[in-house]
XYZ file of C-alpha atoms in Angstrom:
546
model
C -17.416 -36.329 -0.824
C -19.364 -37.313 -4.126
C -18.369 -35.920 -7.354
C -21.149 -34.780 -8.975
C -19.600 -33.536 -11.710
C -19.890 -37.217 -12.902
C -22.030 -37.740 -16.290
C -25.233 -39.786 -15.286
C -25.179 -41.507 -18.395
C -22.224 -43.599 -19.477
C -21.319 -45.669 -22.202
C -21.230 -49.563 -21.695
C -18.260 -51.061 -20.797
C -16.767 -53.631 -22.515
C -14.071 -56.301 -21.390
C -11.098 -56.158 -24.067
C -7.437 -56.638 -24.313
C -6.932 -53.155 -25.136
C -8.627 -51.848 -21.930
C -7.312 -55.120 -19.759
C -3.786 -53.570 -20.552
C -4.657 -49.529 -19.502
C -6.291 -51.286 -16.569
C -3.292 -52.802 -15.685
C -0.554 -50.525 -16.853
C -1.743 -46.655 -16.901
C -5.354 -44.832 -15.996
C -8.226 -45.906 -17.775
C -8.880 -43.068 -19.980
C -6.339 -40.424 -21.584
C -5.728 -36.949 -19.346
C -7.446 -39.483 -16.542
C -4.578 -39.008 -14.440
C -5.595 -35.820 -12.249
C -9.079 -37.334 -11.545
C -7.587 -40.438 -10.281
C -5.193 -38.363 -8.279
C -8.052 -36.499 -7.106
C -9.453 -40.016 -5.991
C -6.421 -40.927 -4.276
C -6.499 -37.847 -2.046
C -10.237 -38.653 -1.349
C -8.821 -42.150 0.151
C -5.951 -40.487 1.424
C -7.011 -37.462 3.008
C -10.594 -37.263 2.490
C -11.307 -40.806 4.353
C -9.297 -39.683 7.287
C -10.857 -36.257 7.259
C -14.392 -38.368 7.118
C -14.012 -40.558 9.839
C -12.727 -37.666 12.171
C -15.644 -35.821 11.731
C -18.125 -38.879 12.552
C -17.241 -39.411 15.661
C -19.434 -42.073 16.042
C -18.439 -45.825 15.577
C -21.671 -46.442 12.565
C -24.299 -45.135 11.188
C -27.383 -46.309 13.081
C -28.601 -48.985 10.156
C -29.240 -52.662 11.145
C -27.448 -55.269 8.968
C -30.152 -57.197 8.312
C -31.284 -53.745 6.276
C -27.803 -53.258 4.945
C -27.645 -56.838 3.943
C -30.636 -56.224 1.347
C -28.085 -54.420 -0.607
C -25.610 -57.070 -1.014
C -27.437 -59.957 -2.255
C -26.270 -59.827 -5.894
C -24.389 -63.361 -6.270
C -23.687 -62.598 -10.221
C -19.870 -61.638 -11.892
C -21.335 -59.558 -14.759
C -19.856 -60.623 -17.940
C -18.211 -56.902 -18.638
C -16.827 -54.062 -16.397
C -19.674 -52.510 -14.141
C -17.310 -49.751 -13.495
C -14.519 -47.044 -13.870
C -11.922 -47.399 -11.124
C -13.201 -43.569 -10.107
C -16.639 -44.571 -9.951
C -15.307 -47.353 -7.594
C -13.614 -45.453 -4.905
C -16.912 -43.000 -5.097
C -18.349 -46.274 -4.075
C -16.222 -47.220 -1.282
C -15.812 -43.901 0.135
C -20.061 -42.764 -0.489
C -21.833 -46.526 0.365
C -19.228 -48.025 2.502
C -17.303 -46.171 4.545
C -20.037 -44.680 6.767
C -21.457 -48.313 7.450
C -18.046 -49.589 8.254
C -17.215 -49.473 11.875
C -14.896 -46.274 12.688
C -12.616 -47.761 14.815
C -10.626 -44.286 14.451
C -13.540 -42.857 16.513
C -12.386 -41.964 20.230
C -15.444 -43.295 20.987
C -14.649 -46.875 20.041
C -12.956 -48.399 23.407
C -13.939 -51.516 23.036
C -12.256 -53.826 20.821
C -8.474 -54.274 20.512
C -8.257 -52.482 17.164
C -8.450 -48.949 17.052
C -7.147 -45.280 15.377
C -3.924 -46.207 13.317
C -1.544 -43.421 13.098
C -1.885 -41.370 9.745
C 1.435 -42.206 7.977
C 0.673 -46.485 8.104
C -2.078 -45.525 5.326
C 0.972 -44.156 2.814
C 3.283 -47.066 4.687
C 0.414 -49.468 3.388
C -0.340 -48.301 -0.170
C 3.926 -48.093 -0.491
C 4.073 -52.138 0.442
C 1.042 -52.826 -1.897
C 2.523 -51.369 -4.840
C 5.976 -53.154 -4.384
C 3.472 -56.573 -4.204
C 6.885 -58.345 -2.664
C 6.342 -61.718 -1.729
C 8.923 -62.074 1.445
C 8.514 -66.074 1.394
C 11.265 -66.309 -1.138
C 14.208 -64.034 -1.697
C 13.626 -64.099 -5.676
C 10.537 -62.739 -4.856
C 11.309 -59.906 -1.932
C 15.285 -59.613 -2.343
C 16.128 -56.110 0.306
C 12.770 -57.002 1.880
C 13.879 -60.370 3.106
C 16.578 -58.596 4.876
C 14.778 -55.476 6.274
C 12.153 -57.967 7.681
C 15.346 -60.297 9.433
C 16.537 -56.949 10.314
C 13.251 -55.553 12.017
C 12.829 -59.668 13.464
C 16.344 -58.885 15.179
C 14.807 -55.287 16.513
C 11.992 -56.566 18.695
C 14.170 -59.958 19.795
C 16.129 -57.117 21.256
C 13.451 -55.289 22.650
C 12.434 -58.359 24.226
C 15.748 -60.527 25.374
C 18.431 -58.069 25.002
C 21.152 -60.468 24.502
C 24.115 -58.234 23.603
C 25.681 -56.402 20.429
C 27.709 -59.650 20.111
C 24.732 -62.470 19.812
C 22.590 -60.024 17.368
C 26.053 -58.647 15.062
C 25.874 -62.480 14.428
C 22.363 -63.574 14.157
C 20.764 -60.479 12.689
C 21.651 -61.660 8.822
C 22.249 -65.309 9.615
C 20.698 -67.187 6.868
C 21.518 -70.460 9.438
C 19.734 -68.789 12.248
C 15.557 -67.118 13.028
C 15.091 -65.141 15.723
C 11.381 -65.015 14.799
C 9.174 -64.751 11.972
C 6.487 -62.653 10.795
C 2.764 -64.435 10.512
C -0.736 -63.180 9.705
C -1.492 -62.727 13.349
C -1.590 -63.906 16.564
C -3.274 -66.982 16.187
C -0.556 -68.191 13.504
C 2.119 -66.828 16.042
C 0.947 -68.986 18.528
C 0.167 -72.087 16.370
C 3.841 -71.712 15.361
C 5.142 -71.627 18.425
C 3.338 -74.751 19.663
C 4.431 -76.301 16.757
C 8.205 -75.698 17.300
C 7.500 -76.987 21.193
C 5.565 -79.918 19.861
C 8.486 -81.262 17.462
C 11.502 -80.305 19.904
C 9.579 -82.195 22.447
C 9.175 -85.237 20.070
C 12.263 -84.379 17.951
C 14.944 -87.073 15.883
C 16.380 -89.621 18.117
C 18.319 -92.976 17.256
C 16.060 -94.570 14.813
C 12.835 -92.490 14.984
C 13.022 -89.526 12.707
C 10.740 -87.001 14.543
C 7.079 -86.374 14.782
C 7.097 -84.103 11.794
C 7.984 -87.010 9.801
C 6.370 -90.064 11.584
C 2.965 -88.719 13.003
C 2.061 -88.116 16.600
C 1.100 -92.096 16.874
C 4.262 -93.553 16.232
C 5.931 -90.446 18.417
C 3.836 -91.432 21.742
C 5.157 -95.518 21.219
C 9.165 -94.324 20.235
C 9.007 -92.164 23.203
C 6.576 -94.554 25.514
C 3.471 -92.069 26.505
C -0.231 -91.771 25.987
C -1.040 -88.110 25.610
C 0.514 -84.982 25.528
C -0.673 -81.841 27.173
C -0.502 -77.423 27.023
C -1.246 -76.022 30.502
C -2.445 -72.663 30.030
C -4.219 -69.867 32.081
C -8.572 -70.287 31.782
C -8.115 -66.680 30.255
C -5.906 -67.912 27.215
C -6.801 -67.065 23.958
C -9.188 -69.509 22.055
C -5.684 -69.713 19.158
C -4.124 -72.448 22.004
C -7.506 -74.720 21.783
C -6.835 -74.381 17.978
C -3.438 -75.324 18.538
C -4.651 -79.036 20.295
C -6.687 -79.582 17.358
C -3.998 -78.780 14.036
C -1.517 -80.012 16.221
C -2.816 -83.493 16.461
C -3.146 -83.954 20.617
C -6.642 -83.184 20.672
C -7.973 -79.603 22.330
C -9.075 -81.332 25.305
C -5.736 -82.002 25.864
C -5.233 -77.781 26.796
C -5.383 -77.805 29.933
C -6.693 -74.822 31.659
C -5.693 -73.311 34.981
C -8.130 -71.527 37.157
C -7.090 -67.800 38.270
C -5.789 -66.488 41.516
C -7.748 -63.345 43.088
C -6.274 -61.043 40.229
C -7.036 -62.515 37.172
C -3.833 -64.691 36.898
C -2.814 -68.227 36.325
C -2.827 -69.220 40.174
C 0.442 -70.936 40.802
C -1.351 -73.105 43.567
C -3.635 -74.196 41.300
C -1.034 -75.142 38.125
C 2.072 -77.084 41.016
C -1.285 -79.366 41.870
C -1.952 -80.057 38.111
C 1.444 -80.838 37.418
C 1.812 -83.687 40.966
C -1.365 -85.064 39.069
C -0.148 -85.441 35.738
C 2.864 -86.795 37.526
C 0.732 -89.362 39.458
C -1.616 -90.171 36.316
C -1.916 -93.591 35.240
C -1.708 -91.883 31.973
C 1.992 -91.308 31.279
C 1.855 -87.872 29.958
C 4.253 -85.481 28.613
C 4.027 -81.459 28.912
C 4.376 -79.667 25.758
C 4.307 -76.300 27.103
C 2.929 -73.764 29.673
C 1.717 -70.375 28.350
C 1.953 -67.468 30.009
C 0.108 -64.169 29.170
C 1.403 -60.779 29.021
C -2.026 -59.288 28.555
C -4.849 -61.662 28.493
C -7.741 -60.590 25.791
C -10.705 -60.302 28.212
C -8.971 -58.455 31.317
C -5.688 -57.194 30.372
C -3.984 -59.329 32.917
C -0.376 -60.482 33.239
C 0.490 -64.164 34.744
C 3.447 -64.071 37.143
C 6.308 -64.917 34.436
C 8.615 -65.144 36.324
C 7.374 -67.562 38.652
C 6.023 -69.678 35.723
C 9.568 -69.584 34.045
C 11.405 -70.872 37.377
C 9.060 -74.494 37.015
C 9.219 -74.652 33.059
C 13.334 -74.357 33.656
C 13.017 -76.770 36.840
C 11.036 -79.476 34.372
C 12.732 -78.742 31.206
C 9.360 -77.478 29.974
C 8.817 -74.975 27.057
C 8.091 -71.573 28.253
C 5.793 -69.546 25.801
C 4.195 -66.252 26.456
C 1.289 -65.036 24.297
C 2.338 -61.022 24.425
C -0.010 -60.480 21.571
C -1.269 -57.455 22.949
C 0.922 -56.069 25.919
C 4.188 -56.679 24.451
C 5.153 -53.575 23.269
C 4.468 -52.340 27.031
C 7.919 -52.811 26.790
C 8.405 -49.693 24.782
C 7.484 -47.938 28.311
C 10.429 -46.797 30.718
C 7.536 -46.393 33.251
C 5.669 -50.058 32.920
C 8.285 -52.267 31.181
C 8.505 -54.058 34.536
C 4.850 -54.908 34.251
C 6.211 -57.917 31.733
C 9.452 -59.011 33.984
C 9.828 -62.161 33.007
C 9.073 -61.836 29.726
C 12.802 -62.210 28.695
C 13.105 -65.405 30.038
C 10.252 -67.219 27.892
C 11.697 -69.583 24.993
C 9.119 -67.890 22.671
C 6.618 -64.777 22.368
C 4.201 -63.982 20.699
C 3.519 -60.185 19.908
C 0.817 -58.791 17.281
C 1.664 -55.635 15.184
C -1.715 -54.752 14.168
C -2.489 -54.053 18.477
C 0.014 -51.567 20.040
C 2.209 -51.360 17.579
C -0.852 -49.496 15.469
C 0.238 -51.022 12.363
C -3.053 -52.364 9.734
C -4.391 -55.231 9.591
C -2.452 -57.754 9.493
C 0.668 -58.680 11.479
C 1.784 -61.011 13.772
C 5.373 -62.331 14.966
C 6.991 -65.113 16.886
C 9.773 -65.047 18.653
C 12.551 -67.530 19.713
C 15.051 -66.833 22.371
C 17.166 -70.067 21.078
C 18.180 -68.967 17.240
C 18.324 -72.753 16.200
C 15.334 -73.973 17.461
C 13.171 -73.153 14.719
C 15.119 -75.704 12.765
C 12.474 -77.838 13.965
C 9.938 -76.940 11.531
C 11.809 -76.286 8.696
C 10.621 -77.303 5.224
C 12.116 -77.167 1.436
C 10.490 -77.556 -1.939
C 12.724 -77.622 -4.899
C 10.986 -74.659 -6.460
C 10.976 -72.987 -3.536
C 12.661 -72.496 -0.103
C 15.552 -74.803 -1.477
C 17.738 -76.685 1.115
C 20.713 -74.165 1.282
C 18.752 -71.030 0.701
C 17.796 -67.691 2.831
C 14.402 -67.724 2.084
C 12.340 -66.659 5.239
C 9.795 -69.402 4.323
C 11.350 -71.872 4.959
C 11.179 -72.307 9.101
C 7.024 -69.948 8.879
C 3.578 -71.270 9.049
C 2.577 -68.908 6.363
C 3.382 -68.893 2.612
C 3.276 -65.983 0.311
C 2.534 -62.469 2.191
C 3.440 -59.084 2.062
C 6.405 -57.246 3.444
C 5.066 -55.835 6.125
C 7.790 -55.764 8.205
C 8.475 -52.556 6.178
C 5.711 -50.860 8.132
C 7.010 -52.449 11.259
C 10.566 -50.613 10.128
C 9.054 -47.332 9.122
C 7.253 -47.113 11.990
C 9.988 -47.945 14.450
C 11.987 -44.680 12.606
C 9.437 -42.446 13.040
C 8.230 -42.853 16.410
C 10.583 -44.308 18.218
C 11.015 -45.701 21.480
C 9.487 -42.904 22.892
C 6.633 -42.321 21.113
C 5.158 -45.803 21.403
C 5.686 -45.573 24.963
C 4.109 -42.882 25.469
C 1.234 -44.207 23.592
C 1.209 -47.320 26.379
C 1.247 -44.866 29.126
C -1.945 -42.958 28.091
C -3.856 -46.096 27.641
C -2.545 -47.405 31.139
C -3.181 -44.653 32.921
C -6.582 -43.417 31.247
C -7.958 -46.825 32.096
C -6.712 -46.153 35.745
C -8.869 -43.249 35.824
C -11.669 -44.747 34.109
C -11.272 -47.459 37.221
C -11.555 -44.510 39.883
C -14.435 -42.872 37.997
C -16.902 -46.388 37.860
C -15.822 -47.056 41.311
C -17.096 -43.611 41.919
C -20.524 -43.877 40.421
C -23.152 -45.911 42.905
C -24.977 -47.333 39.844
C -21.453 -49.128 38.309
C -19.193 -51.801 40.050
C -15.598 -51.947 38.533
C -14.951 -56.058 38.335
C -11.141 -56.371 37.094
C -9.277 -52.999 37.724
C -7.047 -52.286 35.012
C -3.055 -53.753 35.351
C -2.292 -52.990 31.628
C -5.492 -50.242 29.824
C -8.050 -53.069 29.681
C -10.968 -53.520 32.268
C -14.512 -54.417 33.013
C -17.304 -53.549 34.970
C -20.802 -53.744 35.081
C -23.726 -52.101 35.675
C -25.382 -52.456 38.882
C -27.906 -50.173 40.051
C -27.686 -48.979 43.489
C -31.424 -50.379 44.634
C -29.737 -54.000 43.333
C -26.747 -53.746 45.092
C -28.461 -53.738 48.265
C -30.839 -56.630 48.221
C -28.114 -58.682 46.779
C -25.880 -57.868 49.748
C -28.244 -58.745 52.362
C -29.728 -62.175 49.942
C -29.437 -65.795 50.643
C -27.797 -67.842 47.890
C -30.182 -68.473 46.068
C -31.990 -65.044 45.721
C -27.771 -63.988 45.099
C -28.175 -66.496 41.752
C -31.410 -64.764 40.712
C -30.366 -61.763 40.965
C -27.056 -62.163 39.127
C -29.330 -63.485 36.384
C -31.254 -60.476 36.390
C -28.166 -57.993 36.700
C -26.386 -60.242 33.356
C -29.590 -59.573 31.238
C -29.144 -55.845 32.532
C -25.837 -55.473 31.185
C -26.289 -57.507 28.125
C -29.451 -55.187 26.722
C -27.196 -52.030 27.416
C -24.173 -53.642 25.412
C -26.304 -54.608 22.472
C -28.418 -50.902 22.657
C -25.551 -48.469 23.042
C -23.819 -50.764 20.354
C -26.905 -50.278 17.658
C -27.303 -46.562 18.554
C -23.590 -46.135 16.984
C -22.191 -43.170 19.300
C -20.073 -45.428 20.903
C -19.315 -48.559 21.204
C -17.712 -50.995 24.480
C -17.622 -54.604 23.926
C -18.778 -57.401 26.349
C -17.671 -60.707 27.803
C -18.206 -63.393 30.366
C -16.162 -63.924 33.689
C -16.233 -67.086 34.611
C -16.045 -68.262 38.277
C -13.956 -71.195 39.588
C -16.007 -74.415 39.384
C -19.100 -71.901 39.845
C -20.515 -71.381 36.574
C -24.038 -70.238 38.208
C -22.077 -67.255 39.475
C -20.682 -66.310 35.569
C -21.383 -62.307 34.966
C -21.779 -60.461 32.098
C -19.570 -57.487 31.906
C -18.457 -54.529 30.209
C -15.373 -54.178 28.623
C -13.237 -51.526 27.928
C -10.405 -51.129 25.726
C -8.310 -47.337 25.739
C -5.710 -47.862 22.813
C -6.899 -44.359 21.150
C -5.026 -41.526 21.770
C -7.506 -39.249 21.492
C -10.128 -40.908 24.036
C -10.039 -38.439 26.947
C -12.029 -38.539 30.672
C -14.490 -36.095 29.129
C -15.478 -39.358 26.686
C -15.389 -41.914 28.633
C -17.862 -39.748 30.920
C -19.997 -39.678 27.957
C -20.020 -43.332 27.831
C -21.047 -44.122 31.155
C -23.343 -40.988 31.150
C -25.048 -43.206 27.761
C -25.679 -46.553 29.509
C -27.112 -45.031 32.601
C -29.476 -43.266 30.216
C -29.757 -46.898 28.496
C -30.576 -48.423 31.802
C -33.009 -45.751 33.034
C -35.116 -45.903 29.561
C -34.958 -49.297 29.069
C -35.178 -51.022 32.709
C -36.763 -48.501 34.949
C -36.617 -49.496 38.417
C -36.081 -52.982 37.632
């Protein structure tokens, strides 16, 4: 992809007004335009051409060796470089050591292959350079991204021509916002819970205003809590800290037989809070539609039926199985989902948009309100600026992609996107349980799952092992599957990610597993058989007989 039509010998550049403004305002050099165009197709085309044909996730180089290259701490005084010379750069020296998450071969992470068109969507939104906190600075924008907002509440609550004919241009009223990602989406949402909870009332002006202290004394408690599942994502222990009640104050649940919040478990928490010498109030319990490590959905429903019973904010971190809704086929996987007070859903998962999007929805319009700030040169009491009830400050409109994207694939499309990852992972689940050397440890409910590694010979003497031989050899079988995940990882074919189940109160019993993630639309069987056919090989070379 180099140009090596390139002179090798340039003249030095210098930094002056004259060439600050062509920087800015037109190509660098006069009849420049065709080369840069040329450039533009390289990113364009050439880059998606490039990481189609390495199919691999990197090339096999160890960072430590890459970081030798990028040790130069110094700004030089002048240019270094033509803007042509730059994308030769990006496209020669750093593409190829990036990670291709486009590769099929990638199924580990929860960021994969984008559809083609969200490259042009992208380049589109950074040219406009709109700044969608304000409406001075986003005008249309502001409106497509209320519009879009209004779109997914739909998706999600489906409350009626009626309710969204009146909310959908409301400048009184947010049905969500867009964030930087999850973690924001979630920190908002806590943060609405957290000031309705400990809102205005007679002479106390709120928590926003006062502070948590003087909050606890107005409304006579000591703490305040989150219950969440033990397989929440790490953004809710954030959320104890910024928030002010202290991250030991998110309380985790332990998990039923499936990999959900057990319901025994949480009614026993709640009698104790109730009984606590500690008078404590409940900000919220979180639900997930798709946990991160097992792809796991807590009974909503269920969970919705207490939070309504104790007049307890109902929140459910969809960040990644959300759009399941786009599926006719496994929308009912997320029933429940419509009756959460807020949700949390992440464009840049399986909506395939870049990095980086996140929204929050509300399913009360006014209850935002609770987090609403002004600035006099900004956000002005009496405005429509989106800014005013968000977390975030100036960022991009990319709601545009969001609205693009809805247009061209439609309902339809994304669904069937959801169905190929659901149901490849289902056969991945049938072929490990088919193999004698793997053990499938969370089959999939959404297109996420783990397993492990555990050679046949192993199997056996841990079946027929006392206790304590059981521990050793659990040991043994973690280190396995740890070495394979690091290997297979460095080798850059392919790549599947690892984490750690935990066991209830049994942390000697934690195992390492595998973890895969089928978001890609082109992984297929015949790769996946690949993979697995790769960390047997991994085993066999590295461990023996062990």
């Amino acid at each position: 992809m180099t140009d090596h039509s390139l002179p090798q010998k340039r003249q030095a550049l210098i930094a002056d007004w004259d060439r600050l403004i062509r920087t800015f305002n037109m190509p660098e050099i006069d009849g420049a335009e065709p080369r840069l165009t040329k450039y533009m197709n390289q990113i364009l085309f050439g880059l998606n051409d490039f990481l189609q044909r390495h199919v691999g996730i990197t090339e096999e180089v160890r960072l430590k060796t890459l970081s030798t290259e990028f040790s130069d701490s110094l700004i030089h005084q002048n240019p270094e470089k033509k803007l042509a010379d730059v994308l030769t750069d990006l496209i020669d020296h750093i593409a190829p050591h990036a990670v291709n998450v486009s590769s099929p071969y990638f199924v580990g992470h929860m960021t994969s292959a984008i559809p083609f068109f969200m490259v042009h969507l992208k380049t589109i939104v950074a040219a406009l350079n709109q700044n969608v906190v304000k409406l001075e600075t986003s005008k249309v924008c502001s409106l497509v991204e209320k519009q879009v907002l209004a779109k997914i509440h739909r998706l999600i609550y489906d409350k009626g021509q009626q309710f969204y004919d009146y909310h959908i241009q409301n400048a009184q009223t947010t049905l969500g916002c867009f964030v930087e990602d999850g973690t924001l989406a979630n920190l908002t949402a806590m943060w609405v819970a957290r000031n309705s909870l400990f809102g205005p009332k007679e002479r106390f002006t709120g928590i926003e205003s006062e502070g948590i202290a003087a909050a606890y004394q107005f409304y006579d408690v000591d703490r305040s809590v989150i219950i969440v599942s033990r397989l929440a994502h790490y953004s809710l222990k954030k959320a104890g800290g910024i928030l002010g009640i202290g991250n030991d104050n998110i309380i985790s649940i332990n998990l039923d037989d499936h990999n959900r919040m057990d319901l025994n478990c949480l009614k026993r928490t709640l009698r104790q809070l109730d009984s606590n010498s500690k008078k404590t109030k409940i900000i919220a319990i979180v639900g997930i539609a798709g946990t991160t490590e097992t792809g796991t959905i807590d009974p909503l429903t269920d969970l919705a039926q207490i939070c309504a019973e104790r007049q307890i904010h109902f929140h459910v971190d969809a960040a990644w199985g959300g759009p399941t809704l786009m599926s006719a086929r496994y929308r009912s996987l997320l029933k429940g989902i419509e009756l959460a007070d807020s949700v949390t859903i992440d464009g840049h998962k399986q909506f395939y948009m870049p990095m980086t999007c996140g929204m929050v929805y509300f399913k009360n319009p006014s209850q935002p309100d609770a987090i609403a700030y002004h600035a006099n040169y900004v956000n002005r009491v009496g405005s429509v600026d989106l800014g005013i009830k968000s977390l975030s400050g100036s960022r991009e409109a990319n709601s545009l992609i969001l609205n693009s994207a809805l247009k061209i694939m439609g309902i339809r499309g994304y669904g069937l996107l959801i169905e190929h990852g659901i149901e490849t992972a289902r056969q991945l689940a049938a072929e490990i349980d088919r193999r004698e050397n793997f053990e499938l440890t969370t089959p999939p409910e959404l297109n996420i799952l783990t397993y492990r590694i555990v050679p046949v010979h192993i199997r056996r003497q841990f079946d027929s092992a006392d206790m304590a031989t059981k521990k050793n050899i659990n040991i043994k079988l973690n280190k396995i599957n740890r070495a394979i995940q690091i290997i297979q990882r460095e080798t850059g074919n392919s790549f599947v990610s690892r984490t750690t189940l935990i066991q209830n109160n049994n942390p000697e019993q934690n195992i390492v597993v595998l973890r895969c993630v089928i978001m890609n639309p082109m992984v297929s069987m015949k790769i996946l058989n690949e993979i697995l056919d790769e960390q047997e090989k991994i085993y066999r070379n590295t461990f023996g007989t062990w």
